[in-house]
Amino acid sequence: MSDISIKIMPTNHKIRVKKGSYLIDVLYEHGFIIPSSCGKRGICGKCLVEIEYTSESNEESVEEKSHLFVNSCQFIIEKDITVYLPQMQIDKQKEIYKYKKPYQIKVETNINPNIQVLKINVEREEIKKSKSYLDYFFNLVAKKNVSIEVLKKIACVKNDVNKSYNLICSNQQIIDIKSEDKFNGIFGIAIDLGTTSIAIELIDLMSGKNVGDISELNPQILYGDDVISRISYAIQSKENIKLMQKSVISGINNLIEQLIEKIGITQNDIYDVVVAGNTTMIHLLLGIDPDSLGEYPFTPTFISSLAIPAKEIGMHTHPEAQMYIYPAIGGFVGGDITAGLLAINAMKQENPFLFVDLGTNGEIVVSKQEHLFATSTAVGPAFEGVRIQCGMRASIGAIERITINSEDIDIKVIGNIEPVGICGSALIDLLAILLRLKIVNTSGRMLLESVNNPNIPEKIRKRVKTNNSDVIFEVFHGKNKKIFLSSRDVRQLQLSCSAIKCGIKLLAKEAAIELQTIKKVYIAGTFGFYLDKKNLKTIGIIPDEINEEKIDFVGNSSLAGAKYALINKNLRSSIEEISRKIKHIDLSTIPEFEEEFAMSTFFPESE
């Protein structure tokens, strides 16, 4: 370790670093989340930070303090420096996606996990009747395979017979043997591996109950805020692929360690893992080059389900734990959607439904009788607060709700502190309010002339201002912080809204489904719990033909699907059936795509 240190201000946090380290890597490693959307290529400018360093005057050889703004992803640390970060980055929000209710879906299913436990009493006289200790155990549980580690444990049984043991088994194999005093139970991990966040549930496989849940940012966000930027970073070198794989596995292991410490078990008590995620994230989890996903026709290396030893990628579980990976549907319609469809019981629904995942990829599924049609559309990360000037993710200090009263707007802030930005749910609220007040027109233009509109309350009119030749709507003005929505921000949100609406209309047309006939609309995504149905209609995410009363916010359906595949192994055959029956539609191949997208950019006419 080189004798170099950096100091983080205003916290006075000191870090020892290796000479030659990139500043952004060091900051992120120590919990200071620096935004980046270009895959560390130094072109987005979001990782800009102020540094202070000591320089010598040539004339008098006197040390002077010099300040410089640098892109932290390009800055190589060669000597002691001080880094000045804004408060928004000082708050170490490694767990900013910790949720209270990740989903509200309940699947009626039997408890039939892939891992079973059998309590036995080892009797000396019965062992004598067997050819070996191993044969004795095989006969008890009708299994025929065992690992060397379990053989070592069985060898120790001879010293302690006439005692109760727990045999932990998979379909064909005894994977562990534990005496009653060392048995904590059998547990499984359900994982939703998203582009933006990772969510995990710890499941008691004997009862099927959730005993812990946690989530945080996907550490790969350091390399880009959407799948395209991460693919771009990954294909630059094999080393980058390894780096991205290591980062996401470290993130998952960190969450696992937090959960098991809280519950009071060890990683050796985790015997099964189910992962649902989009196709790119699954490729990177396994260290597979995603190059083919970055160019037309976007053909992935694989989309089938996989069952592999969790230890092969370094996951912190029992050494014999298997990891089941949900099958995908296409290059940009991943296993997270298959999991979501299992969670809403898609194969048993008789009436037409619409399933929309409001993530960065914008996956959409429509049903017609027993047929399912799926597509993806480039929503982008605007609903995550990314690429919005005052946007942020749902963490402490984020404005999460904006409502209007008779005179002005009201805001609700996570943590009940002075706000530092606006997250996705509040962005949708605000956009809907501005459309209803006609401060933003149907073309997406923010109207400066609305300051003279007597039909708008005076306090709200005063919030419409100009900022560097751009029209803005000021949401909050504190001593050190001004939070606003700009015309440029509206354009970003407009593109996200149009991508979803266009996708829904074209997919329904391809499936020959009249939108009026849809009986249920499932909105997936954790932040859906904080959305307003009427606002979704106002901004045009849901087409006019669909009544808002049909909307049902189901939350993180991907995590729910992963959980139920843990609880009942037989559901995995249903998963395979779903993935086989879905027809994947590539919107870019539809002749009227460009025209429909252009028309969808217009917001609905507000009453």
C-alpha positions in Angstrom: 0.0 0.0 0.0 1.4 3.3 -1.1 1.6 6.1 1.4 -1.1 8.2 -0.3 -4.2 9.4 1.4 -7.3 11.3 0.3 -9.6 13.3 2.6 -13.3 13.6 2.0 -14.9 16.9 2.8 -17.0 18.0 4.6 -16.8 14.8 6.6 -13.0 14.7 7.2 -13.2 11.1 6.2 -9.6 9.9 5.5 -8.8 7.0 3.1 -5.5 5.3 2.4 -5.2 4.4 -1.3 -2.8 2.8 -3.8 -1.0 5.1 -6.1 -2.5 4.9 -9.5 -6.0 4.2 -8.4 -8.9 5.9 -10.2 -10.7 8.4 -7.9 -14.2 7.2 -8.7 -13.3 3.6 -7.8 -11.9 4.6 -4.5 -14.9 6.8 -3.6 -17.4 4.1 -4.6 -15.5 1.4 -2.7 -15.9 3.5 0.5 -19.6 4.1 0.0 -19.6 7.5 -1.7 -21.9 7.0 -4.6 -20.8 9.1 -7.6 -23.1 9.3 -10.5 -21.9 8.1 -13.9 -23.7 7.2 -17.1 -21.0 6.9 -19.7 -19.2 3.7 -18.5 -16.3 5.7 -17.1 -15.3 7.2 -20.5 -15.2 10.7 -19.2 -17.9 12.1 -21.5 -21.0 12.5 -19.3 -19.6 14.9 -16.8 -21.7 13.6 -14.0 -18.8 12.4 -11.9 -17.3 15.9 -11.7 -15.8 16.6 -8.3 -13.6 19.3 -6.8 -10.2 18.4 -5.5 -7.5 20.3 -3.6 -3.9 19.5 -3.8 -0.6 21.0 -2.8 1.7 22.5 -5.4 5.0 24.3 -5.2 5.6 27.9 -6.4 8.5 27.9 -8.9 9.7 31.2 -7.7 9.9 30.7 -4.0 9.4 26.9 -3.6 6.5 27.7 -1.3 3.7 25.2 -1.0 0.3 26.4 -2.2 -3.1 24.9 -2.2 -4.6 24.5 -5.6 -8.2 23.6 -6.5 -9.3 21.8 -9.6 -12.6 20.3 -10.9 -12.0 16.8 -12.4 -14.0 13.9 -13.8 -13.4 11.4 -11.1 -13.6 8.5 -13.5 -10.6 9.8 -15.4 -8.6 11.2 -12.4 -5.6 9.0 -11.3 -4.5 9.5 -7.8 -0.7 10.2 -7.7 -0.4 12.2 -4.4 -2.4 13.3 -1.4 -5.5 15.2 -2.2 -8.7 16.5 -0.6 -12.0 15.8 -2.3 -15.0 18.1 -1.9 -18.3 16.3 -2.4 -21.8 17.8 -2.2 -24.1 16.6 0.6 -26.1 14.5 -1.7 -23.1 12.2 -2.2 -21.9 12.4 1.3 -24.9 10.6 2.6 -23.7 7.0 2.2 -26.9 5.7 0.6 -25.7 2.1 -0.1 -29.2 1.0 1.0 -31.3 3.7 -0.6 -33.5 1.0 -2.1 -34.4 -0.6 1.2 -38.2 -1.0 0.9 -41.1 -1.6 3.3 -43.3 -3.5 0.9 -41.5 -4.8 -2.2 -44.7 -6.4 -3.6 -48.2 -7.4 -2.6 -48.7 -10.5 -4.7 -49.7 -13.8 -3.1 -49.4 -17.0 -5.0 -51.4 -19.9 -3.5 -48.9 -22.7 -3.6 -47.7 -25.7 -1.6 -44.5 -25.7 0.4 -42.3 -28.0 -1.8 -38.8 -26.6 -2.0 -35.9 -28.0 -4.0 -34.2 -28.7 -0.7 -35.6 -31.1 1.9 -34.6 -32.0 5.4 -35.1 -35.3 7.2 -34.6 -35.7 10.9 -33.2 -39.1 11.8 -31.9 -41.0 14.8 -28.7 -42.8 13.9 -28.9 -46.2 15.6 -25.8 -48.4 16.0 -27.6 -51.7 15.5 -29.1 -50.5 12.2 -25.7 -49.3 10.9 -24.3 -52.8 11.5 -26.9 -54.2 9.0 -25.6 -51.9 6.3 -22.5 -52.4 4.1 -21.2 -48.9 5.0 -22.2 -45.7 6.8 -23.0 -44.2 3.4 -25.3 -47.0 2.4 -27.1 -46.6 5.7 -27.8 -42.9 4.9 -28.6 -43.6 1.2 -31.2 -46.1 2.2 -32.8 -43.7 4.7 -33.4 -41.0 2.1 -33.4 -42.9 -1.2 -30.5 -40.8 -2.6 -27.4 -41.9 -4.5 -25.0 -39.0 -4.6 -22.9 -37.3 -2.0 -20.0 -34.8 -1.9 -16.6 -35.4 -0.4 -17.4 -32.9 2.4 -20.5 -34.8 3.4 -18.5 -38.1 3.3 -16.1 -36.5 5.8 -19.0 -35.6 8.1 -20.5 -39.1 7.8 -17.1 -40.5 8.8 -17.4 -38.6 12.1 -20.8 -40.1 12.8 -19.2 -43.4 13.9 -17.9 -41.5 17.0 -21.3 -40.2 17.9 -24.1 -42.7 17.1 -27.4 -43.0 18.8 -27.9 -39.3 18.2 -30.3 -37.1 16.2 -29.1 -35.7 12.9 -30.6 -33.7 10.1 -30.0 -34.8 6.5 -30.3 -32.0 4.0 -31.0 -33.3 0.5 -31.6 -32.1 -3.0 -33.3 -34.2 -5.7 -30.5 -36.8 -6.0 -28.0 -35.9 -3.4 -27.3 -35.6 0.3 -25.7 -32.2 0.5 -25.2 -31.8 4.2 -25.6 -33.6 7.5 -25.9 -31.7 10.8 -26.4 -32.7 14.3 -29.5 -31.3 16.0 -27.5 -28.8 18.1 -25.9 -27.3 15.0 -29.0 -27.2 12.8 -30.3 -23.6 12.2 -32.8 -24.6 9.5 -32.7 -24.5 5.7 -32.9 -21.2 3.9 -33.0 -19.9 0.3 -32.2 -16.6 -1.3 -34.5 -15.0 -3.9 -32.7 -12.3 -6.0 -34.1 -9.7 -8.3 -31.1 -8.5 -10.3 -32.0 -5.2 -11.8 -30.1 -2.6 -13.8 -30.5 0.0 -11.1 -30.9 -2.1 -7.9 -30.5 -5.5 -6.4 -33.3 -6.8 -4.1 -33.0 -9.9 -2.0 -35.3 -12.0 0.2 -34.2 -14.6 2.7 -36.7 -17.4 2.8 -37.2 -20.1 5.4 -37.6 -23.2 3.1 -39.3 -25.2 5.8 -42.2 -22.7 6.3 -42.0 -20.7 3.1 -41.9 -17.5 5.1 -39.8 -14.4 4.4 -37.4 -13.9 7.3 -35.6 -10.9 5.9 -35.3 -8.6 2.9 -32.9 -5.9 1.8 -31.9 -4.0 -1.4 -29.4 -1.5 -2.6 -28.0 0.0 -5.7 -26.5 -2.4 -8.2 -22.7 -1.6 -7.9 -22.4 -1.8 -11.7 -24.1 1.6 -11.9 -20.6 2.9 -11.6 -20.1 1.7 -15.2 -23.2 3.2 -16.6 -26.9 3.8 -15.7 -28.5 1.7 -18.4 -27.8 -1.7 -20.1 -26.4 -0.1 -23.3 -23.7 1.9 -21.4 -22.8 -1.2 -19.4 -22.6 -3.3 -22.6 -20.4 -0.6 -24.1 -18.1 -0.7 -21.1 -18.0 -4.5 -20.9 -17.0 -5.0 -24.6 -13.9 -2.8 -24.2 -12.0 -5.6 -22.6 -12.3 -9.0 -21.0 -10.9 -7.4 -17.8 -13.9 -5.0 -17.8 -16.3 -8.0 -17.9 -14.5 -9.6 -14.9 -14.6 -6.3 -13.1 -18.3 -5.9 -13.6 -19.0 -9.5 -12.6 -16.9 -9.1 -9.5 -18.8 -5.9 -8.5 -22.3 -7.4 -8.8 -21.3 -10.5 -6.9 -19.7 -8.4 -4.2 -22.9 -6.4 -4.0 -25.0 -9.6 -3.7 -22.7 -11.1 -1.1 -22.8 -7.9 0.9 -26.6 -8.0 1.1 -26.5 -11.7 2.0 -24.0 -11.0 4.8 -26.2 -8.3 6.2 -29.3 -10.5 6.2 -27.7 -13.6 7.8 -26.1 -11.5 10.5 -29.4 -9.9 11.4 -31.2 -13.3 11.4 -28.4 -15.1 13.2 -27.5 -17.8 10.7 -24.5 -18.5 8.6 -24.0 -18.7 4.8 -23.7 -22.5 5.1 -27.4 -22.4 6.0 -28.3 -21.1 2.6 -28.9 -24.1 0.3 -30.9 -22.8 -2.7 -30.8 -19.6 -4.8 -33.2 -18.3 -7.5 -32.2 -15.3 -9.6 -34.5 -13.3 -11.9 -33.0 -10.5 -13.9 -32.8 -8.8 -17.3 -30.8 -10.6 -19.9 -27.8 -8.3 -19.8 -27.5 -8.4 -16.0 -27.6 -12.2 -16.0 -24.8 -12.3 -18.7 -22.7 -10.0 -16.6 -23.5 -12.0 -13.4 -22.0 -15.1 -15.0 -19.1 -13.2 -16.6 -20.4 -13.8 -20.1 -19.5 -11.3 -22.8 -22.7 -9.3 -23.6 -21.3 -8.1 -27.0 -24.1 -9.7 -29.0 -26.7 -7.8 -27.0 -25.2 -4.5 -28.1 -25.8 -4.8 -31.8 -28.7 -5.8 -34.1 -30.4 -8.3 -34.0 -29.5 -8.3 -30.2 -29.1 -12.1 -29.9 -28.1 -13.2 -26.4 -25.7 -16.0 -25.7 -28.5 -17.9 -23.9 -32.0 -17.3 -22.8 -32.8 -20.7 -21.3 -33.0 -21.4 -17.6 -29.8 -22.5 -15.9 -29.0 -24.4 -12.7 -25.4 -24.0 -11.7 -23.5 -24.3 -8.4 -23.6 -20.9 -6.7 -20.0 -21.3 -5.6 -18.9 -21.2 -9.2 -19.3 -17.5 -9.2 -18.3 -17.0 -5.6 -21.7 -16.4 -4.1 -21.8 -16.7 -0.3 -23.9 -19.8 0.3 -23.5 -23.4 1.3 -20.9 -25.0 -1.0 -23.5 -27.3 -2.5 -26.1 -24.7 -3.1 -27.6 -24.6 -6.6 -28.5 -21.3 -8.3 -31.6 -21.4 -10.6 -31.7 -18.6 -13.1 -35.0 -17.7 -14.7 -35.3 -18.1 -18.4 -35.5 -15.0 -20.5 -37.8 -14.3 -23.4 -35.5 -12.2 -25.6 -32.5 -10.0 -25.7 -34.2 -7.2 -23.8 -37.1 -9.1 -22.2 -35.5 -11.0 -19.4 -36.1 -13.5 -16.7 -37.4 -10.7 -14.4 -40.4 -10.5 -16.7 -40.9 -14.3 -16.8 -40.8 -14.2 -12.9 -43.3 -11.4 -12.9 -45.7 -13.3 -15.1 -45.4 -16.3 -12.8 -46.2 -14.1 -9.8 -49.4 -12.7 -11.4 -50.4 -16.3 -12.4 -50.4 -15.3 -16.1 -51.0 -18.8 -17.5 -54.3 -19.2 -15.6 -55.8 -15.8 -16.5 -58.8 -16.1 -18.9 -59.3 -12.4 -19.5 -56.9 -10.2 -21.6 -54.3 -8.3 -19.4 -51.5 -5.8 -19.8 -48.2 -6.2 -17.8 -45.8 -3.2 -17.8 -42.5 -3.1 -16.0 -41.5 0.6 -15.5 -37.8 -0.1 -15.4 -35.1 1.4 -17.6 -35.9 -1.2 -20.3 -39.7 -0.8 -20.3 -40.9 -4.4 -20.8 -44.5 -4.9 -21.9 -46.6 -8.1 -22.1 -50.2 -8.4 -23.4 -52.3 -11.6 -23.3 -54.9 -12.9 -25.7 -56.6 -16.1 -24.5 -53.7 -18.5 -23.9 -51.3 -16.5 -26.0 -48.7 -14.0 -24.6 -46.9 -11.3 -26.5 -43.9 -9.4 -25.2 -41.6 -6.6 -26.2 -39.2 -4.0 -24.7 -38.9 -0.3 -25.3 -36.2 2.1 -24.5 -37.7 4.0 -21.5 -34.4 5.1 -20.2 -33.6 6.0 -16.5 -35.6 9.2 -16.3 -38.1 7.7 -13.9 -35.2 6.8 -11.6 -34.3 10.5 -11.5 -31.3 10.0 -13.8 -30.6 12.5 -16.6 -33.0 14.9 -14.8 -31.2 18.0 -13.6 -32.5 17.9 -10.0 -33.4 14.2 -10.2 -32.2 11.6 -7.8 -33.1 8.1 -6.7 -35.5 7.3 -3.9 -33.2 8.0 -1.0 -33.2 10.2 2.1 -33.8 13.8 1.0 -35.7 13.0 -2.2 -39.0 14.6 -2.8 -41.2 11.5 -3.3 -44.7 13.1 -3.5 -46.0 16.3 -4.9 -49.7 17.3 -4.6 -51.6 20.5 -5.2 -53.9 22.4 -2.9 -56.1 25.4 -3.5 -53.1 27.9 -3.4 -49.9 26.0 -4.0 -48.1 22.7 -4.2 -47.2 20.5 -1.2 -44.2 18.2 -1.1 -43.3 15.1 0.9 -39.6 14.3 1.5 -38.1 10.9 2.4 -36.7 11.3 5.9 -38.6 14.5 6.5 -35.5 16.6 6.0 -34.8 19.6 3.7 -35.0 18.2 0.1 -32.0 17.6 -2.1 -33.7 16.4 -5.3 -36.8 14.8 -6.9 -37.2 11.1 -7.4 -39.3 9.3 -10.0 -42.7 9.1 -8.2 -42.7 12.9 -7.6 -41.5 13.6 -11.1 -44.6 11.9 -12.4 -46.8 13.8 -9.9 -45.3 17.1 -10.9 -45.5 16.5 -14.7 -49.2 15.6 -14.3 -49.9 18.8 -12.3 -48.2 21.0 -14.9 -50.2 19.3 -17.7 -53.5 19.8 -15.8 -52.7 23.5 -15.2 -51.5 23.8 -18.8 -48.1 25.1 -17.7 -46.8 22.3 -19.9 -48.7 21.9 -23.2 -49.4 18.7 -25.1 -46.3 19.1 -27.2 -44.2 19.1 -24.0 -43.3 22.8 -24.0 -43.2 24.6 -20.7 -45.0 27.9 -21.2 -43.4 31.0 -19.7 -46.6 32.9 -20.5 -48.4 30.9 -17.9 -47.1 33.4 -15.3 -49.9 35.6 -16.5 -52.7 33.0 -16.5 -55.3 34.1 -13.9 -56.7 30.6 -13.8 -53.6 29.4 -12.1 -53.1 30.2 -8.4 -50.7 33.1 -7.9 -48.2 31.1 -5.8 -47.9 28.5 -8.4 -47.5 31.1 -11.2 -44.5 32.5 -9.3 -42.8 29.2 -9.5 -42.5 29.5 -13.3 -39.2 31.1 -14.0 -36.2 31.2 -16.4 -32.8 29.8 -15.8 -30.0 30.1 -18.3 -32.5 30.7 -21.1 -34.5 27.7 -20.1 -38.0 27.8 -18.6 -38.2 26.0 -15.2 -40.8 25.3 -12.6 -39.3 25.8 -9.1 -40.4 23.2 -6.6 -38.2 24.3 -3.6 -35.9 27.2 -2.9 -33.8 26.8 0.3 -30.7 28.6 1.6 -28.3 26.5 -0.3 -30.5 24.5 -2.7 -32.9 25.2 -5.5 -34.9 22.3 -6.9 -36.7 22.6 -10.1 -38.0 20.9 -13.2 -36.7 22.3 -16.5 -38.1 22.2 -20.0 -35.2 19.9 -20.9 -36.2 17.6 -18.0 -39.8 17.5 -19.4 -38.4 16.3 -22.7 -36.6 13.4 -21.0 -39.8 12.4 -19.2 -41.7 12.9 -22.5 -39.5 10.4 -24.3 -39.9 7.8 -21.5 -43.7 8.2 -21.5 -43.9 7.9 -25.3 -41.7 4.8 -25.4 -44.1 3.0 -23.1 -47.3 4.2 -24.7 -46.0 3.5 -28.2 -44.9 0.0 -27.1 -48.3 -0.8 -25.6 -50.2 0.3 -28.7 -48.0 -1.5 -31.2 -47.8 -4.7 -29.2 -51.6 -4.8 -28.8 -51.9 -4.3 -32.6 -49.5 -7.1 -33.3 -51.5 -9.3 -30.9 -54.8 -8.2 -32.5 -56.1 -7.0 -29.2 -58.4 -4.1 -28.7 -57.1 -2.0 -25.8 -60.7 -1.5 -24.6 -61.0 -5.3 -24.0 -58.1 -5.4 -21.5 -59.5 -6.2 -18.1 -56.4 -5.7 -15.9 -53.3 -3.6 -16.1 -50.4 -4.8 -13.9 -47.8 -2.1 -13.2 -44.6 -3.7 -12.0 -41.7 -2.0 -10.2 -41.1 -1.2 -6.6 -41.7 2.5 -7.0 -45.1 1.8 -8.5 -46.5 1.7 -5.0 -45.9 5.4 -4.8 -47.6 6.3 -8.0 -51.1 7.7 -8.6 -53.3 6.0 -11.2 -54.8 9.3 -12.4 -51.4 10.8 -12.9 -50.3 7.9 -15.0 -53.2 8.5 -17.3 -52.6 12.3 -17.3 -49.0 11.9 -18.5 -50.0 9.3 -21.1 -48.1 6.2 -19.9 -51.4 4.4 -20.0 -53.3 4.9 -23.3 -56.7 6.7 -23.3 -58.6 3.5 -24.2 -57.8 1.9 -20.9 -59.7 2.9 -17.8 -57.5 3.9 -14.8 -59.6 1.7 -12.5 -58.1 -1.4 -14.2 -54.6 -0.4 -13.0 -53.1 -2.6 -10.3 -49.7 -1.8 -8.8 -48.0 -5.1 -8.0 -44.5 -3.8 -7.0 -41.4 -6.0 -7.5 -43.1 -8.9 -9.3 -39.6 -10.2 -10.3 -38.7 -10.7 -6.7 -42.0 -12.3 -6.0 -41.6 -14.7 -8.8 -38.1 -15.6 -7.6 -39.5 -16.3 -4.1 -42.2 -18.6 -5.3 -39.8 -20.6 -7.4 -37.9 -21.2 -4.1 -40.9 -22.2 -2.2 -42.2 -24.7 -4.7 -39.8 -26.4 -7.1 -42.8 -27.6 -9.2 -43.4 -24.0 -10.2 -40.2 -24.1 -12.2 -42.0 -26.2 -14.8 -44.6 -23.4 -15.1 -41.8 -21.0 -15.6 -40.5 -23.0 -18.5 -44.0 -23.2 -20.0 -44.4 -19.4 -19.8 -41.0 -18.8 -21.5 -41.9 -21.2 -24.3 -45.4 -19.7 -25.0 -44.4 -16.0 -25.2 -44.0 -14.6 -28.6 -41.3 -11.9 -28.6 -42.0 -8.8 -30.8 -39.2 -6.5 -32.0 -40.8 -3.1 -32.3 -38.1 -1.8 -34.6 -39.2 -4.3 -37.3 -42.8 -2.9 -37.3 -43.1 -0.4 -40.3 -45.2 2.1 -38.4 -43.0 2.2 -35.4 -41.4 5.6 -36.0 -44.7 7.2 -36.8 -46.4 5.7 -33.8 -43.5 6.8 -31.5 -43.7 10.4 -32.9 -47.4 10.5 -32.3 -47.0 9.1 -28.8 -44.7 12.0 -27.8 -47.7 14.2 -27.5 -49.2 14.3 -24.0 -53.0 13.7 -23.7 -55.2 16.8 -23.7 -55.9 17.6 -20.0 -59.4 18.6 -18.8 
